[in-house]
XYZ file of C-alpha atoms in Angstrom:
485
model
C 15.654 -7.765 -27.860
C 18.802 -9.016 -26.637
C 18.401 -6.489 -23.323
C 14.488 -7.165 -22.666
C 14.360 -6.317 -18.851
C 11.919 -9.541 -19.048
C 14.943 -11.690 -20.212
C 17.293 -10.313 -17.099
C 14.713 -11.690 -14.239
C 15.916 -14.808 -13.135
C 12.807 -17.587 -14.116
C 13.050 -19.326 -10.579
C 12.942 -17.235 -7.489
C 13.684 -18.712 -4.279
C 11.911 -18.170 -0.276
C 14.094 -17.425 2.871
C 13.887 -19.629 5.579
C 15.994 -18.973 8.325
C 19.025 -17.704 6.279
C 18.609 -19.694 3.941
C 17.222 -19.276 0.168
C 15.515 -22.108 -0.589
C 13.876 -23.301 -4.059
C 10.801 -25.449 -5.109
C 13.012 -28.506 -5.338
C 14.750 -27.783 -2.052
C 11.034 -27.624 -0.039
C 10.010 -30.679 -2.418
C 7.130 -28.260 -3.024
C 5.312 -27.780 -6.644
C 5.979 -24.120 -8.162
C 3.972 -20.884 -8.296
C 3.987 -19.098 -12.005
C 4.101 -15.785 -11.775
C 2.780 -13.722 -15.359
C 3.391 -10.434 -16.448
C -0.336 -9.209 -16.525
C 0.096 -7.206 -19.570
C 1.670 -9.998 -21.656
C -0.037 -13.025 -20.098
C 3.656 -14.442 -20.355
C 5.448 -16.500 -17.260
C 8.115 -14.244 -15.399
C 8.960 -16.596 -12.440
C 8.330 -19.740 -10.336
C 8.069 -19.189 -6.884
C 7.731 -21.918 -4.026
C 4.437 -22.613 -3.242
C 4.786 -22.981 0.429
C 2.148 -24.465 3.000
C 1.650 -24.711 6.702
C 5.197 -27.160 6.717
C 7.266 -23.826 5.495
C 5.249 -21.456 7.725
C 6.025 -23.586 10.746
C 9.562 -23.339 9.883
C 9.684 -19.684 9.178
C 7.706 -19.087 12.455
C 10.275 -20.817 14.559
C 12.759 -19.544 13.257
C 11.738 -15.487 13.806
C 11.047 -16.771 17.194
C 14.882 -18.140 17.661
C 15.793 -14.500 16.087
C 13.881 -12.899 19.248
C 15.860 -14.662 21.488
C 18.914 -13.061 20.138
C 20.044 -9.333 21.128
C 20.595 -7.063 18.379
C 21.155 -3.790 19.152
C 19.427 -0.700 18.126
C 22.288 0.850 16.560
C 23.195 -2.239 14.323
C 19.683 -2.701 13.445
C 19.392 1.382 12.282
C 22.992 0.568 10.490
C 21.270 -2.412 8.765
C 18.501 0.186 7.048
C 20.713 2.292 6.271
C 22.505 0.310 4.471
C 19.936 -1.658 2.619
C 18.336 2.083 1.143
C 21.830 3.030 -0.206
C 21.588 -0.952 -2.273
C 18.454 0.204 -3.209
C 19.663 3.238 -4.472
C 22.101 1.500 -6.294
C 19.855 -0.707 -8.265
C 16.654 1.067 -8.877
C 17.087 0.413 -12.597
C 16.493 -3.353 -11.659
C 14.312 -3.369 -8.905
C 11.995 -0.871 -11.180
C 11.813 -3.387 -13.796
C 11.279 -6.054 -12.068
C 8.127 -3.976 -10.313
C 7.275 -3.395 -13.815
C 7.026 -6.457 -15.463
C 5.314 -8.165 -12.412
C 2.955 -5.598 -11.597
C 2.292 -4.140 -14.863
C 3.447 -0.722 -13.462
C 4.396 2.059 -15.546
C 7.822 2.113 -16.068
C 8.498 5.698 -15.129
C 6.157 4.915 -11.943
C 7.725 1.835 -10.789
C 11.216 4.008 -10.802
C 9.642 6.657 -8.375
C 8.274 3.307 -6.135
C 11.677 1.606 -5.747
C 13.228 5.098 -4.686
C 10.057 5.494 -2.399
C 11.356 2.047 -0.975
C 15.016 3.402 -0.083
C 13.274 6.441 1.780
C 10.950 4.298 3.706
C 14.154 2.068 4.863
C 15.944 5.756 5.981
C 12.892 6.867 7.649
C 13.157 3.677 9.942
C 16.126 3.807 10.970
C 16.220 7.392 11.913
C 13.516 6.146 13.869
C 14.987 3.188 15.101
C 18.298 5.076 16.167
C 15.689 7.248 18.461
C 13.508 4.753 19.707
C 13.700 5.200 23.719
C 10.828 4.230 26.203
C 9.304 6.789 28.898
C 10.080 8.356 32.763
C 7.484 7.955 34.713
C 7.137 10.712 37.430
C 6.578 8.387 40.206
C 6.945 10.889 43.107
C 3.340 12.350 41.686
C 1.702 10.293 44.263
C 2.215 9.219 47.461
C 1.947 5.379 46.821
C 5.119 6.046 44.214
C 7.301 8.132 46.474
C 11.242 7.283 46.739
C 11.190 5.140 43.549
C 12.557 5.715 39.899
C 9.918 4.240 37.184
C 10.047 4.240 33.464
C 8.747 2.054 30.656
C 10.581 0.308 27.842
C 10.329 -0.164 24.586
C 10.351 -3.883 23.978
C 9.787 -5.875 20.583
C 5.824 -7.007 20.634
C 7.162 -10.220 19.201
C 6.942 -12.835 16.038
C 5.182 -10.248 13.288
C 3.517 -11.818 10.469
C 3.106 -9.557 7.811
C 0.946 -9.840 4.697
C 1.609 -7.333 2.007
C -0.459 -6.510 -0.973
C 0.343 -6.584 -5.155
C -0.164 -2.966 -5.987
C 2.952 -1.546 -4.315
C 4.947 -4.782 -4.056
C 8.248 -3.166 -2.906
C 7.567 -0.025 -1.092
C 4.589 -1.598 0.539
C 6.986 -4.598 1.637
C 9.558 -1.713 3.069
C 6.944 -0.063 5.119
C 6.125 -3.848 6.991
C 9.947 -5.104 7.020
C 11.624 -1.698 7.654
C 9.551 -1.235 10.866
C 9.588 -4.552 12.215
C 13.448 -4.346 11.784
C 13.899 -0.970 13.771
C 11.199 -2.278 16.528
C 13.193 -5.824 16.835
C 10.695 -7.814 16.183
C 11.611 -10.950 13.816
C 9.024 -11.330 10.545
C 7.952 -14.019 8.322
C 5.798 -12.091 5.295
C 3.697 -13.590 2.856
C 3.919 -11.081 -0.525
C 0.661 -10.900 -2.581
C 0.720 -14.084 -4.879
C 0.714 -11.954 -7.846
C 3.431 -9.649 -7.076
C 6.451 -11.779 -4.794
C 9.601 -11.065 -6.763
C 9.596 -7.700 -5.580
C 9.351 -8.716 -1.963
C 12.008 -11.177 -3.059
C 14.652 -9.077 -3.690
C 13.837 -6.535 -1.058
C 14.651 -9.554 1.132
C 17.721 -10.504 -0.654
C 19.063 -6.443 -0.053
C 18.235 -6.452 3.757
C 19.955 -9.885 3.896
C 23.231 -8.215 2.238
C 23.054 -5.332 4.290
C 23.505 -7.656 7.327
C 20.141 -8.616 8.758
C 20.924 -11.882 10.815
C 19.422 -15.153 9.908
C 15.772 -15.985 11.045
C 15.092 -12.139 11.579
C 13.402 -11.981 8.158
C 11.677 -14.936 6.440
C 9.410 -14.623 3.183
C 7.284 -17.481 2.334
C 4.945 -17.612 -1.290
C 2.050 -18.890 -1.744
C -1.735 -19.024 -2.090
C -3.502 -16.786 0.549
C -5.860 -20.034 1.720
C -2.444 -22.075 2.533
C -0.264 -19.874 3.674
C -1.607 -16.577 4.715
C -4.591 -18.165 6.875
C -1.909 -20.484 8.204
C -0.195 -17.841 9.352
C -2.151 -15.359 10.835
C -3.626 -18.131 13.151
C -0.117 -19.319 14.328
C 0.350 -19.596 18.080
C 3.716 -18.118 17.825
C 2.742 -15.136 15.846
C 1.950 -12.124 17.944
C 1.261 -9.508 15.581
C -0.636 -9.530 12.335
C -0.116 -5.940 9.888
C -2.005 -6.960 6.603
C -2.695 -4.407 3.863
C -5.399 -5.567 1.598
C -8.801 -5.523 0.729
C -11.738 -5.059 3.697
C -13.257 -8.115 3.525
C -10.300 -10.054 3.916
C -8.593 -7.875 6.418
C -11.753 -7.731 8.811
C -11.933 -11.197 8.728
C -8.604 -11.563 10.651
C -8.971 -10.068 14.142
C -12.281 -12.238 14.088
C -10.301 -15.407 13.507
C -6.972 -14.379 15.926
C -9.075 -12.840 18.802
C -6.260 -12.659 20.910
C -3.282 -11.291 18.318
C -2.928 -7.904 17.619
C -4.115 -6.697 14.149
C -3.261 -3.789 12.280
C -5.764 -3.395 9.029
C -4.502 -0.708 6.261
C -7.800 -1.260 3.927
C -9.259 0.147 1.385
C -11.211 2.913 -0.012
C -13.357 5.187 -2.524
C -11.382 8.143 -1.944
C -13.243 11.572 -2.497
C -11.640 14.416 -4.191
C -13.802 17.740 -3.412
C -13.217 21.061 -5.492
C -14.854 24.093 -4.104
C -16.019 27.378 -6.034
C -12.329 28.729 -4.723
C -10.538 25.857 -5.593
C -7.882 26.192 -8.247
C -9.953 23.785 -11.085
C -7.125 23.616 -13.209
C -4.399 22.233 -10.990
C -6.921 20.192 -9.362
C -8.018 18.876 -13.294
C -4.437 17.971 -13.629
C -3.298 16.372 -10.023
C -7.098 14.498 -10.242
C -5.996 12.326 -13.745
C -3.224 11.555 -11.897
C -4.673 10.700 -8.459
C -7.764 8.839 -10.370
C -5.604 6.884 -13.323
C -2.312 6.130 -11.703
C -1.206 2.221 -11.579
C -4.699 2.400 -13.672
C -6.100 3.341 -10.323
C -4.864 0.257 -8.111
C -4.181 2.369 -5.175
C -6.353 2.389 -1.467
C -6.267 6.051 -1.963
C -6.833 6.291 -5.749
C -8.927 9.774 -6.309
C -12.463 7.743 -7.282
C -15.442 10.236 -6.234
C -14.599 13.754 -7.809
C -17.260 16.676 -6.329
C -17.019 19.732 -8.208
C -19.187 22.997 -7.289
C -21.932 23.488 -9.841
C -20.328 27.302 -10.773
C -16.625 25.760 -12.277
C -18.001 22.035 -13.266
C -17.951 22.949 -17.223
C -14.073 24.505 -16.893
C -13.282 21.583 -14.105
C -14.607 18.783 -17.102
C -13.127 20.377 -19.986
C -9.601 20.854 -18.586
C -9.859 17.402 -16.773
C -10.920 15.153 -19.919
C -8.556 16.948 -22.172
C -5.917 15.540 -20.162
C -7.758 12.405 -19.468
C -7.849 11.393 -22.893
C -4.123 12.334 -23.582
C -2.775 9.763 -21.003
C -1.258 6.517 -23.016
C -2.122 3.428 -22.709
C -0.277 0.214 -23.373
C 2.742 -1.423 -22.656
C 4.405 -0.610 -19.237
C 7.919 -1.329 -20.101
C 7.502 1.848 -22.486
C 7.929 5.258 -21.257
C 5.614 6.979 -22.650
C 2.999 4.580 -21.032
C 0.964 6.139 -18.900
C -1.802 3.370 -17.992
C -1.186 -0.297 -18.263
C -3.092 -3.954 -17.648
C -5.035 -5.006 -14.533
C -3.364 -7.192 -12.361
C -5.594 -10.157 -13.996
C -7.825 -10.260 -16.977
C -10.556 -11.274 -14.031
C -10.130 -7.567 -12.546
C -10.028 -5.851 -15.664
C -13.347 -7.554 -16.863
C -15.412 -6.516 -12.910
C -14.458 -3.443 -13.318
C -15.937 -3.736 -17.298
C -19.248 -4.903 -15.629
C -19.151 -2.437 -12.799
C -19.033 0.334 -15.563
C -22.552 -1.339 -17.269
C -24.167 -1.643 -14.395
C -23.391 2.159 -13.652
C -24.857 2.903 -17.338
C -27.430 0.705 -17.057
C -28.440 2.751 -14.005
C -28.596 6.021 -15.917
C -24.498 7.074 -15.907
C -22.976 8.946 -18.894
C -19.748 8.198 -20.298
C -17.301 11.201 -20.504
C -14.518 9.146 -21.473
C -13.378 5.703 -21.707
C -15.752 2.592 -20.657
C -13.893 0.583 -23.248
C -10.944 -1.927 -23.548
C -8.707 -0.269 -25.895
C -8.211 -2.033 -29.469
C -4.348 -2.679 -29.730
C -3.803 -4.052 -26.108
C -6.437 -5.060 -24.280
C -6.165 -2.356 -21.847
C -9.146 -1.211 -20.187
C -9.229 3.243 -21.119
C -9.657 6.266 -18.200
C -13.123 6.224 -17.396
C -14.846 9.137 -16.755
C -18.838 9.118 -15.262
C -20.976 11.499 -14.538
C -24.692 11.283 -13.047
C -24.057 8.160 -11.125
C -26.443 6.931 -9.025
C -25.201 6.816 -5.504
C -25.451 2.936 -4.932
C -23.700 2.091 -8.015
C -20.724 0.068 -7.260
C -18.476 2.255 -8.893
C -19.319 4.879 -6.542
C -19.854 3.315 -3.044
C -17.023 0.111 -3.598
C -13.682 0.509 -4.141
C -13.482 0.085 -7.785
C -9.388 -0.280 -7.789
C -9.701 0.542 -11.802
C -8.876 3.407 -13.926
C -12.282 4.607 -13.303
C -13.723 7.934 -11.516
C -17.123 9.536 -11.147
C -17.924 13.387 -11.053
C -20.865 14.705 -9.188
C -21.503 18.602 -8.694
C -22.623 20.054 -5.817
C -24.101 23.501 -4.727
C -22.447 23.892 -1.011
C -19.506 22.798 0.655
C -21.770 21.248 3.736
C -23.268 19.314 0.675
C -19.830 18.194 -0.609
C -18.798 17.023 2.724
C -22.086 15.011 3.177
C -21.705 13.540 -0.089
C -17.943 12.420 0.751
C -18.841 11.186 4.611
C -21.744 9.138 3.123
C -19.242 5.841 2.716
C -18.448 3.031 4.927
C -15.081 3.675 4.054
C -12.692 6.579 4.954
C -9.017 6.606 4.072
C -8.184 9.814 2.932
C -9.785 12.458 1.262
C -8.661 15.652 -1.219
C -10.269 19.172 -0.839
C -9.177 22.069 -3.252
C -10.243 25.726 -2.255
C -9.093 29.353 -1.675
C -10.221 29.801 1.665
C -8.717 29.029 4.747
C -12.007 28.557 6.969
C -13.023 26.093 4.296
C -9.558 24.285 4.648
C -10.136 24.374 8.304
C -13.907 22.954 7.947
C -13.227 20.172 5.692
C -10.645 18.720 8.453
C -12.654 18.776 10.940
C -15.851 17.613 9.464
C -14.410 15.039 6.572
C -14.495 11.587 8.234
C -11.171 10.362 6.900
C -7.846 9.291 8.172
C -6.306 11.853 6.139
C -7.630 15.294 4.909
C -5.128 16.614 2.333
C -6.119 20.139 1.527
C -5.202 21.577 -2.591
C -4.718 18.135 -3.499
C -5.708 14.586 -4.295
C -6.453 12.164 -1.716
C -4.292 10.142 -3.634
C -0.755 11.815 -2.482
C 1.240 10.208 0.508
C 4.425 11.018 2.217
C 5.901 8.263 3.427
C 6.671 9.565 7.003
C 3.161 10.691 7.380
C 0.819 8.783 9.927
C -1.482 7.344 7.127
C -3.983 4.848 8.064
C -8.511 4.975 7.928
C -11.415 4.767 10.012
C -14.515 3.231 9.086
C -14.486 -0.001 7.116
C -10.936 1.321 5.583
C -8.827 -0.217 8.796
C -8.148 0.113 12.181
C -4.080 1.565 12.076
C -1.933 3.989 11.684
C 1.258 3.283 8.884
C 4.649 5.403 8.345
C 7.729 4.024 10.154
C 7.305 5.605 13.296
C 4.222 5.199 13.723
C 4.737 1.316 12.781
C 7.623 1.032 14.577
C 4.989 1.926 17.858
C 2.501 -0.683 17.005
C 5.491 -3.048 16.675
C 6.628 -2.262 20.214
C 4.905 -2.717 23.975
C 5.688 -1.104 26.524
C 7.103 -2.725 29.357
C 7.418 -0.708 32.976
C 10.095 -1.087 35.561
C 10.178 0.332 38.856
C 13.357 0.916 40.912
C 12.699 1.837 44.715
């Protein structure tokens, strides 16, 4: 087609390096392909970059520091950069597509996600203030004025992940801008040309050279590189446990904020309304073919409404589409790799092998390749599918006789991100927040939804921080306290 959105991305995507955008050639580097997982077809060369461009980028965010910026510039900045995005969703969604394999219809609703994240921070940014501190309380304190600033906590390295690869980008670059505090980011190797022309937007909407620097490449060369840079002060990373965990222990003396992962459990009590929560669940549990930290994965239904829950819930299981995701009917796409698609394949046997039933799916679907909406039942606990983060289009459903049960059930899990609860009654509402060991309880619906604004972070194994620009904005900040006598 003479309009294919894959013909209108340009085939060589450049890095920013203190102002300036900066090919392969120009870094005398060799390139990074980037494929369209559902095609297997090249979409993009990026740089790949190693320690030589990190050192570069590093210095200069840490020139940027030295430079004032002003709050109200900075908050003008985001602004400006959400109404761009506004103004090219069309683009930026296809180019989320195509890279991520990402529904078309979803990728839309991501890029406009990304232009509220950026207004978020700076309404955030144009209210950031510091604190009085009531000196006169004590004697020692008497006759002097104190207070605390905010101050920028420094160089942030930031090390986003491929399933959201713009909005995901806005919630690490949008903060850091509003706090003052000069980035380099690393995108997910898979994903970058979203990250790319976030960058390329904030640039145009005036951010001032050095402030924000985006270096590609392999996680091994460039993301280790980074996070153990002496000039780096802060680390935010949004990824998988094993590699996020592994950070603090290597940068002892940096800050780390971990957004992880997790096995999110949806819980739908003899009051709950079974067939809203059969609808919202196939979309918690199947959207982005369930490549989401808080993708619904461990359904608990009471024993008394399981047959109505299962009927309602596979009839629209098995009416999602899968296939292409540049179509708009498509509902569920490709994996990000073939090498995902086929773990998740085995994780499913292993579950059968262990005595699971297939409700629906457990096979790769015969036109494309695309692995179908699973659907388990009697899974034993230890399968991987049900105590891992399966990050597939995969969920199990287990019944359950009362909600103490339920909540057991969902607590037993080294990970806790957020978790859904449907019901009728209050006290029950009440219960599950206080007793669900979660960073997020969301009551008559998935544990898949997020407002952007919300604090939204995990305990557990699922990280140690709390996301949403003001929050990040705080964890980008220290405070610094001056004393007037």
């Amino acid at each position: 087609m003479a309009n294919s959105p894959t013909k209108q991305i340009p085939s060589h995507w450049p890095v920013l390096i203190d102002g300036r955008w900066l090919n392969a050639a120009d870094l005398d580097t060799s390139p990074l392909v980037v494929n369209n997982p559902f095609s297997g077809q090249p979409i993009g060369e990026v740089p790949k970059c190693g320690p030589k461009e990190v050192d570069a980028a590093v210095a200069a965010a840490k020139r940027a520091l030295s430079e004032e910026w002003p709050q109200f510039e900075r908050a003008t900045v985001l602004d400006r950069a959400a109404v761009l995005i506004d103004e090219r969703i069309e683009n930026l969604a296809r180019t989320i597509c195509i890279e991520a394999a990402k529904p078309i219809r979803t990728a839309r609703l991501e890029a406009q996600r990304g232009a509220s994240t950026l207004r978020f921070c700076a309404a955030e940014c144009r209210k950031l203030a510091g604190e009085m501190v009531p000196m006169d309380a004590s004697a020692a304190g008497a006759g002097r004025i104190g207070f605390a600033l905010r101050m920028p906590i420094g160089v942030v390295a930031a090390i986003s992940p491929f399933n959201f690869p713009l909005n995901l980008v806005a919630h690490k670059l949008g903060p850091a801008i509003a706090a003052g505090a000069p980035v380099v980011l690393k995108p997910a190797s898979a994903t970058p040309l979203s990250a790319i022309n976030l960058a390329k937007i904030l640039v145009e909407a005036g951010v001032p050279d050095g402030f924000i620097n985006v270096v590609t490449g392999p996680g091994g060369a460039v993301g280790d590189y980074l996070v153990t840079h002496p000039d780096i002060q802060y680390v935010t990373f949004t990824g998988s446990a094993a590699v996020g965990w592994a950070i603090p222990a290597r940068s002892p003396k940096k800050k780390v904020s971990l957004e992880l992962g997790s096995n999110s459990p949806l819980i739908i009590d003899a009051t709950g309304d079974y067939e809203k929560a059969a609808h919202r669940a196939a979309f918690g549990a199947f959207a982005h073919g369930g490549q989401s930290c808080i993708s619904t994965q461990r359904i608990y239904v009471h024993e008394s409404i399981e047959p109505q829950f299962l009927a309602s819930f596979l009839e629209q299981v098995q009416a999602l589409k899968v296939g292409d995701p540049e179509d708009e009917s498509t509902d569920v796409s490709q994996l990000i790799t073939m090498g995902e698609r086929d773990r998740v394949v085995a994780w499913i046997e292993e579950a059968t092998q262990q005595g699971a039933k297939v409700l629906a799916g457990g096979e790769l679907d015969n036109d494309t390749g695309v692995l179908m909406p699973t659907v388990l039942s009697q899974v034993d606990p230890t399968a991987k599918v049900h105590c891992q983060e399966v990050f597939g289009p995969l969920v199990t459903v287990t019944t359950f006789e009362s909600l103490d049960d339920a909540i057991r059930m969902a607590n037993d899990s080294e990970l806790g991100l957020q978790a859904g609860l449907f019901t009728g009654e209050l006290g029950h509402a009440l219960k599950a927040a206080r007793k669900l060991e979660f960073g997020g309880v969301i009551i008559n619906d998935v544990p898949t939804f997020r407002a952007d604004q919300q604090p939204y972070g995990g305990i557990k194994d699922s990280g140690n921080t709390r996301e949403g620009p003001a929050y990040a904005i705080a964890e980008m900040t220290e405070l610094r306290f001056v004393s007037l006598s």
